[in-house]
CSV table of C-alpha atoms and ligand atoms in Angstrom, one decimal:
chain,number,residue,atom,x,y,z
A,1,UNK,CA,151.4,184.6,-133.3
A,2,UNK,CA,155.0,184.6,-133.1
A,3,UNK,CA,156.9,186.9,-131.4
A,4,UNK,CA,158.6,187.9,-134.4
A,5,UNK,CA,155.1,188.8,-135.9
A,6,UNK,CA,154.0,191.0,-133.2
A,7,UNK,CA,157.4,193.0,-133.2
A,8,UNK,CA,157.0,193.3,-136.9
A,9,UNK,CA,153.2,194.4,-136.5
A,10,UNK,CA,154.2,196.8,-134.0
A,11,UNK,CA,156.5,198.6,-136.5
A,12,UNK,CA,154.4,198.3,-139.3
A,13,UNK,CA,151.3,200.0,-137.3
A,14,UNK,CA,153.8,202.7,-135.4
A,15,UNK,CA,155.1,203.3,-139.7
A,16,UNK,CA,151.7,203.4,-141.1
A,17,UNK,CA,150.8,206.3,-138.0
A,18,UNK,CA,153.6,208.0,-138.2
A,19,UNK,CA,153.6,208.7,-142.3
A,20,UNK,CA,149.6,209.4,-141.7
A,21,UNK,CA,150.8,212.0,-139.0
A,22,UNK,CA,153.7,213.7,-141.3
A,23,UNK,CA,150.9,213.7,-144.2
A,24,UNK,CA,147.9,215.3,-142.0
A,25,UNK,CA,149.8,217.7,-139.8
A,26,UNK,CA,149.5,221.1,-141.3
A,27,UNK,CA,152.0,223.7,-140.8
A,28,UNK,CA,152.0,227.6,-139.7
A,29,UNK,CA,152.6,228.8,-143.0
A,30,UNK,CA,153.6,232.2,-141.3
A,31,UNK,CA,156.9,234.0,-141.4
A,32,UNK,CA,155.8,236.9,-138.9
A,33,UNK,CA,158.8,238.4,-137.3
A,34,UNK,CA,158.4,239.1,-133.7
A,35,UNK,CA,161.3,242.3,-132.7
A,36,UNK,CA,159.8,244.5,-130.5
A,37,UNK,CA,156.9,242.3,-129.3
A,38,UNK,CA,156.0,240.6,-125.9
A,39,UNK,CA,154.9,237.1,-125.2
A,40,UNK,CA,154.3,234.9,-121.9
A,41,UNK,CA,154.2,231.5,-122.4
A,42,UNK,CA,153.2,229.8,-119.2
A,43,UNK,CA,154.4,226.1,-118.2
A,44,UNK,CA,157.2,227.3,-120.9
A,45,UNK,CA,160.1,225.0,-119.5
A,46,UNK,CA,159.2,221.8,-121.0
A,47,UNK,CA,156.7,220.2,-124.0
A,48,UNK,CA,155.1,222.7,-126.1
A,49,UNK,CA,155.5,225.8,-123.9
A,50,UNK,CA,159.3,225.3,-124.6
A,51,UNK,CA,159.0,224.4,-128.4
A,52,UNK,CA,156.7,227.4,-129.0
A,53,UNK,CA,159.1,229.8,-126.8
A,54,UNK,CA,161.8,228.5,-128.8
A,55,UNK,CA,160.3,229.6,-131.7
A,56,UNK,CA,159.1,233.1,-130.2
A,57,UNK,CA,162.9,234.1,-129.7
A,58,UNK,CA,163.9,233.1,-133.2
A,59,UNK,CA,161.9,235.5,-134.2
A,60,UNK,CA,163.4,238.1,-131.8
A,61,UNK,CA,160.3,238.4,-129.2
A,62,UNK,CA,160.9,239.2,-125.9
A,63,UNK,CA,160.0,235.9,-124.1
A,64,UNK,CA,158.6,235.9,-120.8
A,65,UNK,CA,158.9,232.0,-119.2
A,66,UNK,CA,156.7,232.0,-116.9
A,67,UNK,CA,157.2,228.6,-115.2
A,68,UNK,CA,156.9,226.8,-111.4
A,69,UNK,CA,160.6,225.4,-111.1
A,70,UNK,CA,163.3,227.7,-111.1
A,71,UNK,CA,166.3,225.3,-112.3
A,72,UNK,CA,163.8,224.0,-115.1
A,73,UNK,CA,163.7,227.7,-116.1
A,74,UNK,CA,166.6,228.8,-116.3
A,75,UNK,CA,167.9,225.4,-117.9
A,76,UNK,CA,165.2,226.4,-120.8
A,77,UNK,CA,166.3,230.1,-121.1
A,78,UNK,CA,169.9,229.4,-121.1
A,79,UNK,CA,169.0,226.6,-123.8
A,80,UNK,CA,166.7,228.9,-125.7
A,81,UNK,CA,169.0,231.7,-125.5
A,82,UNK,CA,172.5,229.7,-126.7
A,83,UNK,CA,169.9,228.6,-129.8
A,84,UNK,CA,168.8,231.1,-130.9
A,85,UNK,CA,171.5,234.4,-129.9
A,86,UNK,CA,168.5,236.1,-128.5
A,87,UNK,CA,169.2,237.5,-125.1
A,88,UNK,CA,166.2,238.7,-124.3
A,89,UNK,CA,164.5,235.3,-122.9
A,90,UNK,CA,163.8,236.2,-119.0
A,91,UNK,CA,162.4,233.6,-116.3
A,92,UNK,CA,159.6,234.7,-114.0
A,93,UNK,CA,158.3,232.1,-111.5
A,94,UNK,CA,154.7,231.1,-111.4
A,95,UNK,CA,152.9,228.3,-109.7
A,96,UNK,CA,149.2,228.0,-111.2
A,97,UNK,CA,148.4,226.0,-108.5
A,98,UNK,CA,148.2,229.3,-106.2
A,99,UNK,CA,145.7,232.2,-106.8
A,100,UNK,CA,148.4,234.3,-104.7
A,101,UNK,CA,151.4,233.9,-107.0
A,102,UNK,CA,149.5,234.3,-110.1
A,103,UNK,CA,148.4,237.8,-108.4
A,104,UNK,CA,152.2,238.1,-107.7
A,105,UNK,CA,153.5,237.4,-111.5
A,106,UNK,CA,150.7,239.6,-113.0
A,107,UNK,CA,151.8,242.6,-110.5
A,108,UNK,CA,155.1,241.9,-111.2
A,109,UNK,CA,154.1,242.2,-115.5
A,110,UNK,CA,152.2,245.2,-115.0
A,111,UNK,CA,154.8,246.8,-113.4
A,112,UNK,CA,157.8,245.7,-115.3
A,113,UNK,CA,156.9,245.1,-118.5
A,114,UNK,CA,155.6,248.1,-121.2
A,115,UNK,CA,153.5,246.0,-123.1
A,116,UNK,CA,152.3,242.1,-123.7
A,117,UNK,CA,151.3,241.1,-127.3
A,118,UNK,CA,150.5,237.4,-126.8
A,119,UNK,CA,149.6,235.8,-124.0
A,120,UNK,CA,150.2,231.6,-124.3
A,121,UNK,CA,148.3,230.3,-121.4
A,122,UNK,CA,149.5,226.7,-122.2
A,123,UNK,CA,150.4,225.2,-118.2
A,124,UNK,CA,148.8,222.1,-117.5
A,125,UNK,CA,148.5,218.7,-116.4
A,126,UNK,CA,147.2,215.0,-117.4
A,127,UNK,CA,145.9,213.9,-113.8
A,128,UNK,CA,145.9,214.8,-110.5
A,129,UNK,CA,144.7,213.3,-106.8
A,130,UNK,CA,141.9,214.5,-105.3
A,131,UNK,CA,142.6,217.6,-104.0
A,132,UNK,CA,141.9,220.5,-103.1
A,133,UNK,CA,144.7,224.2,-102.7
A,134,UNK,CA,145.2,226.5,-100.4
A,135,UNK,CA,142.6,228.4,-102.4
A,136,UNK,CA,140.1,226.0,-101.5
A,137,UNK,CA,140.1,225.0,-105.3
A,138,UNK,CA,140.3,221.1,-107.1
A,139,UNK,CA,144.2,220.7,-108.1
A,140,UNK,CA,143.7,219.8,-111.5
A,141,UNK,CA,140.4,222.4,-112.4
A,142,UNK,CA,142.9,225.0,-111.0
A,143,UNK,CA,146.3,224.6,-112.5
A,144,UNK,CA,144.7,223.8,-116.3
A,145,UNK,CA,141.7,226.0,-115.9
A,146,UNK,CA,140.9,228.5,-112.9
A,147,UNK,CA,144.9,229.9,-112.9
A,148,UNK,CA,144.5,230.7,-116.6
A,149,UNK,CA,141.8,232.5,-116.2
A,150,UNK,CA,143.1,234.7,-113.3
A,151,UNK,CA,145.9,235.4,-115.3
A,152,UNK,CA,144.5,236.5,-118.2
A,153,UNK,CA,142.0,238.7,-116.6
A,154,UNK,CA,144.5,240.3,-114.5
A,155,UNK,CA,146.7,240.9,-117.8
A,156,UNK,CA,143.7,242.3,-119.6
A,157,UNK,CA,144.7,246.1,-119.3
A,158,UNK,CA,148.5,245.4,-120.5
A,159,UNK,CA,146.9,243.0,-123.8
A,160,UNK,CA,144.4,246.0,-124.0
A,161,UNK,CA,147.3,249.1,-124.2
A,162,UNK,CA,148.9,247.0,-126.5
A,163,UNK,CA,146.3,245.8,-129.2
A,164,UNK,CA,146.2,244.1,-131.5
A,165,UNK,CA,147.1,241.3,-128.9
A,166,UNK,CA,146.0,237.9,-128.8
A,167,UNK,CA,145.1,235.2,-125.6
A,168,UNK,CA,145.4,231.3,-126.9
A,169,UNK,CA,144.2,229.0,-124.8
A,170,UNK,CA,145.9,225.9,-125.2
A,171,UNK,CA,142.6,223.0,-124.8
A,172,UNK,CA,142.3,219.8,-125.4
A,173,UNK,CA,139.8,217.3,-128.1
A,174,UNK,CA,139.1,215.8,-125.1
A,175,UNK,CA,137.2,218.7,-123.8
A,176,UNK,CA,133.9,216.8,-126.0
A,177,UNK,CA,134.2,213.8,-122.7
A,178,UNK,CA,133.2,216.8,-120.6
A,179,UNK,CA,130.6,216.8,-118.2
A,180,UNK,CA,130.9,219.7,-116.3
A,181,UNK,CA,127.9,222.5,-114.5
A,182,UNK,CA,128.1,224.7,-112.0
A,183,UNK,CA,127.5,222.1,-109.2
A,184,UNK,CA,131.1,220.3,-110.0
A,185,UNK,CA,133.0,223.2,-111.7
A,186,UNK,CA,135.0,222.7,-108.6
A,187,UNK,CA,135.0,219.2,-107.8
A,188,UNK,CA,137.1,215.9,-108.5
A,189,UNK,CA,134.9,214.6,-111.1
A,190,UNK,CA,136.9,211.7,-111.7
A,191,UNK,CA,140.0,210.8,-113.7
A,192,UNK,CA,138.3,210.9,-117.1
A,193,UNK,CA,136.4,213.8,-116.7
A,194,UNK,CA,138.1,216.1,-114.6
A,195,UNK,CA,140.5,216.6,-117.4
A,196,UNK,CA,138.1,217.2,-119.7
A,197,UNK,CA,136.2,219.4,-117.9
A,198,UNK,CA,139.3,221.8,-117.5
A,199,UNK,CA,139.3,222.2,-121.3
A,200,UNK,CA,135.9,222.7,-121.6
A,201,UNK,CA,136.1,225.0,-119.3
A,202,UNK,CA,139.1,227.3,-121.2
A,203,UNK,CA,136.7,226.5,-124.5
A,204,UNK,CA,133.5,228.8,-122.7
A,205,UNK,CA,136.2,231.1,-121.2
A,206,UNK,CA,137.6,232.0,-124.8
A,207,UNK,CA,133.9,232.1,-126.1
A,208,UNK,CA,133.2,234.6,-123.2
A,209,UNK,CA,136.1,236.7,-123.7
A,210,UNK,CA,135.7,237.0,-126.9
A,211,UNK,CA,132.2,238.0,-126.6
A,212,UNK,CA,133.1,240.7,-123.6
A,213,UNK,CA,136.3,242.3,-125.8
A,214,UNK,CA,134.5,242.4,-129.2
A,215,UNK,CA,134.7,246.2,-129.2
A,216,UNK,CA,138.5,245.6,-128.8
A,217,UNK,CA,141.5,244.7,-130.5
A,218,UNK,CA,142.2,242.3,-128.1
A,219,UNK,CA,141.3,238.6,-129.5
A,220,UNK,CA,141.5,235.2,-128.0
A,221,UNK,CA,141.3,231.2,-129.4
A,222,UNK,CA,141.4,227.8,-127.8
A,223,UNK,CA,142.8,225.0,-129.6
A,224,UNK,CA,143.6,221.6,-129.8
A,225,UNK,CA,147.2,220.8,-130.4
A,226,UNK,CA,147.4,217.2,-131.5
A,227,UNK,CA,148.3,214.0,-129.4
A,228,UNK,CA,152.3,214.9,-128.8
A,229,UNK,CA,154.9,212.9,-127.4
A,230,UNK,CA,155.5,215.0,-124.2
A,231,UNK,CA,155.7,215.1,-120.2
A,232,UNK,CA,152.1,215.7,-120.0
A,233,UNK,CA,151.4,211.3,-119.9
A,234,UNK,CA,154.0,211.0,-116.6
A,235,UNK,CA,151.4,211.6,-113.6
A,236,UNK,CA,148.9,209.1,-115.4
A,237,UNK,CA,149.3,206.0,-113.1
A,238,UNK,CA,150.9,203.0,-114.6
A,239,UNK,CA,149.9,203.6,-118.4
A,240,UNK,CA,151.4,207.1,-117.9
A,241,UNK,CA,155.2,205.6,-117.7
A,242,UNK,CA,154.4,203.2,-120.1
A,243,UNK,CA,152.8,205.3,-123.0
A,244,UNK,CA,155.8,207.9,-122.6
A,245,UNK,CA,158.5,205.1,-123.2
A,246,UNK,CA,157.1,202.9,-125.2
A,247,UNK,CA,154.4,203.9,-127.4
A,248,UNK,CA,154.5,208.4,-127.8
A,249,UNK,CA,157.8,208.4,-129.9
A,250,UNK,CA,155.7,205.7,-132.0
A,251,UNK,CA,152.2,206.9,-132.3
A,252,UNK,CA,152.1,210.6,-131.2
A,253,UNK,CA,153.4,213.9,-133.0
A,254,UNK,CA,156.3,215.5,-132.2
A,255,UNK,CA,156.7,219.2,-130.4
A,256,UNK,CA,157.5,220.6,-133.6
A,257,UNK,CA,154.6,219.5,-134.9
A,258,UNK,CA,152.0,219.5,-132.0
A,259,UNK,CA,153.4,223.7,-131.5
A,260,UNK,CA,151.7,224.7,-135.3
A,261,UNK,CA,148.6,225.6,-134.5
A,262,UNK,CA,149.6,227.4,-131.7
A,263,UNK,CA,151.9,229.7,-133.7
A,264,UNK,CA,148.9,229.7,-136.7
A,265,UNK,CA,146.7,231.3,-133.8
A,266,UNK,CA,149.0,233.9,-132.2
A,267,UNK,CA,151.1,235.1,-135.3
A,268,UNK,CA,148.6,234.4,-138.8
A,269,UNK,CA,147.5,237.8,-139.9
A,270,UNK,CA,144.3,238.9,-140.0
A,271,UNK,CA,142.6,235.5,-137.6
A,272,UNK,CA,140.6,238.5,-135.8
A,273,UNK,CA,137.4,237.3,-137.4
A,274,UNK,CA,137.5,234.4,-135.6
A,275,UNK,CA,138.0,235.4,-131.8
A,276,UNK,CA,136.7,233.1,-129.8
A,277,UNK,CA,136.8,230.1,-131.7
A,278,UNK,CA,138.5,226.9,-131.4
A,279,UNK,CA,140.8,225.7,-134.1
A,280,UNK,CA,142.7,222.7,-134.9
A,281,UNK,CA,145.6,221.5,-137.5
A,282,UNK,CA,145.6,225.6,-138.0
A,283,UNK,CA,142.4,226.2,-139.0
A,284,UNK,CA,138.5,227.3,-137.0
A,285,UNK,CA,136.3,223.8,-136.7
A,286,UNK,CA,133.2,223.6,-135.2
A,287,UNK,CA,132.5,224.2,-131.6
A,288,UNK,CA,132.4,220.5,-130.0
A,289,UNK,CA,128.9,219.5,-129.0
A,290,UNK,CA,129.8,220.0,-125.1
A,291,UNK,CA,130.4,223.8,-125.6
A,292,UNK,CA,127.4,224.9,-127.8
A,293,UNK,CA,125.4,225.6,-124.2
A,294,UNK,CA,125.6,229.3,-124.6
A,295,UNK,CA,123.4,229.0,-120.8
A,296,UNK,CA,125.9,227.0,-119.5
A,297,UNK,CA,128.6,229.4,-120.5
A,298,UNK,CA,127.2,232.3,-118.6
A,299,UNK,CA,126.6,230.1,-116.0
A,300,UNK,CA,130.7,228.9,-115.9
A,301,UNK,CA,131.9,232.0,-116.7
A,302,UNK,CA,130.0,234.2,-113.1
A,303,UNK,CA,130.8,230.8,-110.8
A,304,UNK,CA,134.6,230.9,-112.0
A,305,UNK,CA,134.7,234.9,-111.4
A,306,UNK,CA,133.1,234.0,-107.9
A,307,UNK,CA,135.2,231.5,-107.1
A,308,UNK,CA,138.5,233.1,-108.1
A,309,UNK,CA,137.7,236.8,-106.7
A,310,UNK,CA,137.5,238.7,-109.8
A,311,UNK,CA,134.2,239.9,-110.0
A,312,UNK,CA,135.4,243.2,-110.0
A,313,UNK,CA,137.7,243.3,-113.6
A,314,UNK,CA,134.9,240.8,-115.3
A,315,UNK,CA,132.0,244.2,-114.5
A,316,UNK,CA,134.3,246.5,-115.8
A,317,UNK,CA,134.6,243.9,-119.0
A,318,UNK,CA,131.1,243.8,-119.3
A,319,UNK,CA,130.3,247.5,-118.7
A,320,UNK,CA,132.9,248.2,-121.5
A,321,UNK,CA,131.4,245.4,-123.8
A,322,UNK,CA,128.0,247.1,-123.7
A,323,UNK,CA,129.4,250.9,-124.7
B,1,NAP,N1,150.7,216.5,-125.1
B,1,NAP,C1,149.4,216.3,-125.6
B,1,NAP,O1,149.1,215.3,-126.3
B,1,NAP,C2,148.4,217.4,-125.3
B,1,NAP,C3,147.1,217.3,-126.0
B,1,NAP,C4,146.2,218.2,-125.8
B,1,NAP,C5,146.4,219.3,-124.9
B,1,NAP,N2,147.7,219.4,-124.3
B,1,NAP,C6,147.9,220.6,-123.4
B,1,NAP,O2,149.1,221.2,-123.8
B,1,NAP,C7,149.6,221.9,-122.7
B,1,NAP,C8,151.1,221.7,-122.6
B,1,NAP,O3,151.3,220.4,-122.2
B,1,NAP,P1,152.5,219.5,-122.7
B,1,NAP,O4,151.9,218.4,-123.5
B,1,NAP,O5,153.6,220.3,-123.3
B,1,NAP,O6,153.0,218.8,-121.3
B,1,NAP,P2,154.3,219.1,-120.4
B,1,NAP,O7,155.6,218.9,-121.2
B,1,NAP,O8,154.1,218.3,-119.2
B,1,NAP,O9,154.2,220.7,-120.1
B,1,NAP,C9,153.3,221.2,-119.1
B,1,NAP,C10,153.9,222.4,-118.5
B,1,NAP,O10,153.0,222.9,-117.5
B,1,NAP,C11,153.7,223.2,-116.4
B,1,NAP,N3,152.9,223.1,-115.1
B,1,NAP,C12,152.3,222.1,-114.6
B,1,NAP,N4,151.8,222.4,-113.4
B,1,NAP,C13,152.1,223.7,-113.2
B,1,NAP,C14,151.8,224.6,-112.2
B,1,NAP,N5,151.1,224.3,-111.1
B,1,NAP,N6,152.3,225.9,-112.3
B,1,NAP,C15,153.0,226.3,-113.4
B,1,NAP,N7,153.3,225.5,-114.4
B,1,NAP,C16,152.8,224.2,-114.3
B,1,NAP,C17,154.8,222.2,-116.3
B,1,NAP,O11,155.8,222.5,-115.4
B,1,NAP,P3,156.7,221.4,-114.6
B,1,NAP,O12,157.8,221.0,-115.6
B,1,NAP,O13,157.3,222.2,-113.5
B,1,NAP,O14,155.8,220.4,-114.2
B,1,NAP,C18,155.3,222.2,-117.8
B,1,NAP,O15,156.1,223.3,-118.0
B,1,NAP,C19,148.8,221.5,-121.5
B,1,NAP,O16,147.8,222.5,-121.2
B,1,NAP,C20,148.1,220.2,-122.0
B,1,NAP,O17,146.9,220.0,-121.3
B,1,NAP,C21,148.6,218.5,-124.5
């Protein structure tokens, strides 16, 4: 074949996706204005966390950025605030690679803040090395998965004084590769699994939760965002450069479109029904086969607890669940 007829195949395929993507990407319907309401989006200075903090602060929410780098925060507030006139975009610093300064943010919340109505736990990353934090947790497992949880447990009492609130958990389709127990909840599994693993891992978290908080009006969803054209393909070696400059402006969906089922979760009246289930192109599907372990989930849910010290605030969850 020519190389005429590759370049013109090329096109023709990256076309075909892209009008297949535009026709099968459904859209938060929802005009839900947000004055008077709270919302941390963590990893919120780049990717989705930015698009769907963006869109937060159009609709007048106060936005909490809750990111690792400081200049990339600030550069996003500034941005989001000269976009959208709303001044009340604020950066606080997080790195969700440290149990410590997740225990610092949340202390700082509690005490500063009068109330959180959604909570995006959305910080994460494609691939990692082999290692472990000063926590004595994998990289990966803790930045996508462990820090998340942390968080939201230690936010639980603010989300609760301020019901209805919601938790997303932003997952991943490739949470059905997983392979994860007990034994390597806190290993390197591997490039293709340890990814997957973390977003399994969020999936039984938000089944959990939901389970634990049903007597409250506090409600919680994972999700699958789409394949989007972000920063999230940089750390994966060699393909990593190569899919972000070649192929994800081609093939994958944009921010404004990958951010629609996150806003469909955290804003769409009456979803309550459905706490604790996972949803894709803004609607519930059904649990992937990796996550219907209900054992398993127990199992993930008291090693995680163990392993991040926060046995203490998951009893009092379950003592309240069972009033
Ligand atoms: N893009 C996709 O196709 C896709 C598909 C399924 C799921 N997701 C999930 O969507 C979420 C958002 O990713 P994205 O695609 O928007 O990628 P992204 O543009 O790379 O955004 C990831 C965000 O997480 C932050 N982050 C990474 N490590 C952190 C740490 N240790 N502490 C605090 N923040 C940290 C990043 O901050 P820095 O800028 O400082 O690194 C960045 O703000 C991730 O959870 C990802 O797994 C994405």
């Amino acid at each position: 074949m020519s190389l005429l007829a590759y370049l013109s195949s090329f096109v023709l395929i990256a076309l075909a996706i892209k009008v297949y993507l535009k026709v099968t990407t459904r859209w938060c319907q929802n005009k839900v204005c947000l004055v008077g309401k709270t919302v941390v989006v963590t990893g919120a200075n780049s990717g989705l966390g930015y698009e769907v903090s963006l869109e937060f602060a159009k609709r007048g929410a106060r936005v909490i950025l809750a990111c690792r780098n400081e200049d990339k925060a600030k550069q996003a507030r500034d941005q989001i605030i000269s976009e959208t006139q709303n001044p009340n975009v604020v950066v606080k610093l997080v790195n969700m690679a440290s149990l410590a300064s997740i225990r610092n943010f949340a202390s700082d919340i509690l005490k500063s803040e009068k109330r959180l109505d959604i909570l995006i736990n959305n910080a994460g990353t494609g691939i990692l090395r082999n290692e472990f934090t000063e926590d004595g947790l994998q990289v990966l497992m803790q930045v996508n998965y462990f820090g998340s949880v942390l968080l939201t447990m230690l936010l639980m009492d603010l989300l609760e004084k301020s019901s209805p609130s919601r938790i997303i958990n932003v997952s991943s389709i490739l949470a059905k590769q997983a392979n994860l127990t007990k034994g390597n909840l806190n290993t390197y599994t591997g490039m293709s699994v340890c990814y997957p693993n973390s977003k399994l891992g969020l999936i039984l978290f938000t089944m959990k939760l939901a389970k634990l908080l049903k007597t409250s009006s506090v409600s919680v969803y994972s999700l699958h965002p789409g394949v989007i054209d972000t920063n999230i393909f940089n750390n994966v070696p060699i393909v990593g450069s190569i899919i972000t400059q070649y192929f994800a402006k081609y093939f994958f969906k944009t921010v404004e479109e990958g951010i629609q089922t996150i806003l469909h979760t955290a804003l769409t009246p009456g979803l309550e029904i459905y706490s604790g289930k996972h949803f894709e192109e803004c609607d519930v599907v059904e649990t992937y086969k990796t996550a219907r372990d209900l054992e398993l989930m127990e199992t993930i849910w008291k090693e995680t607890m163990r392993l991040i010290k926060c046995e203490e605030i998951s009893e009092k969850l379950q003592l309240d669940a069972k009033r």
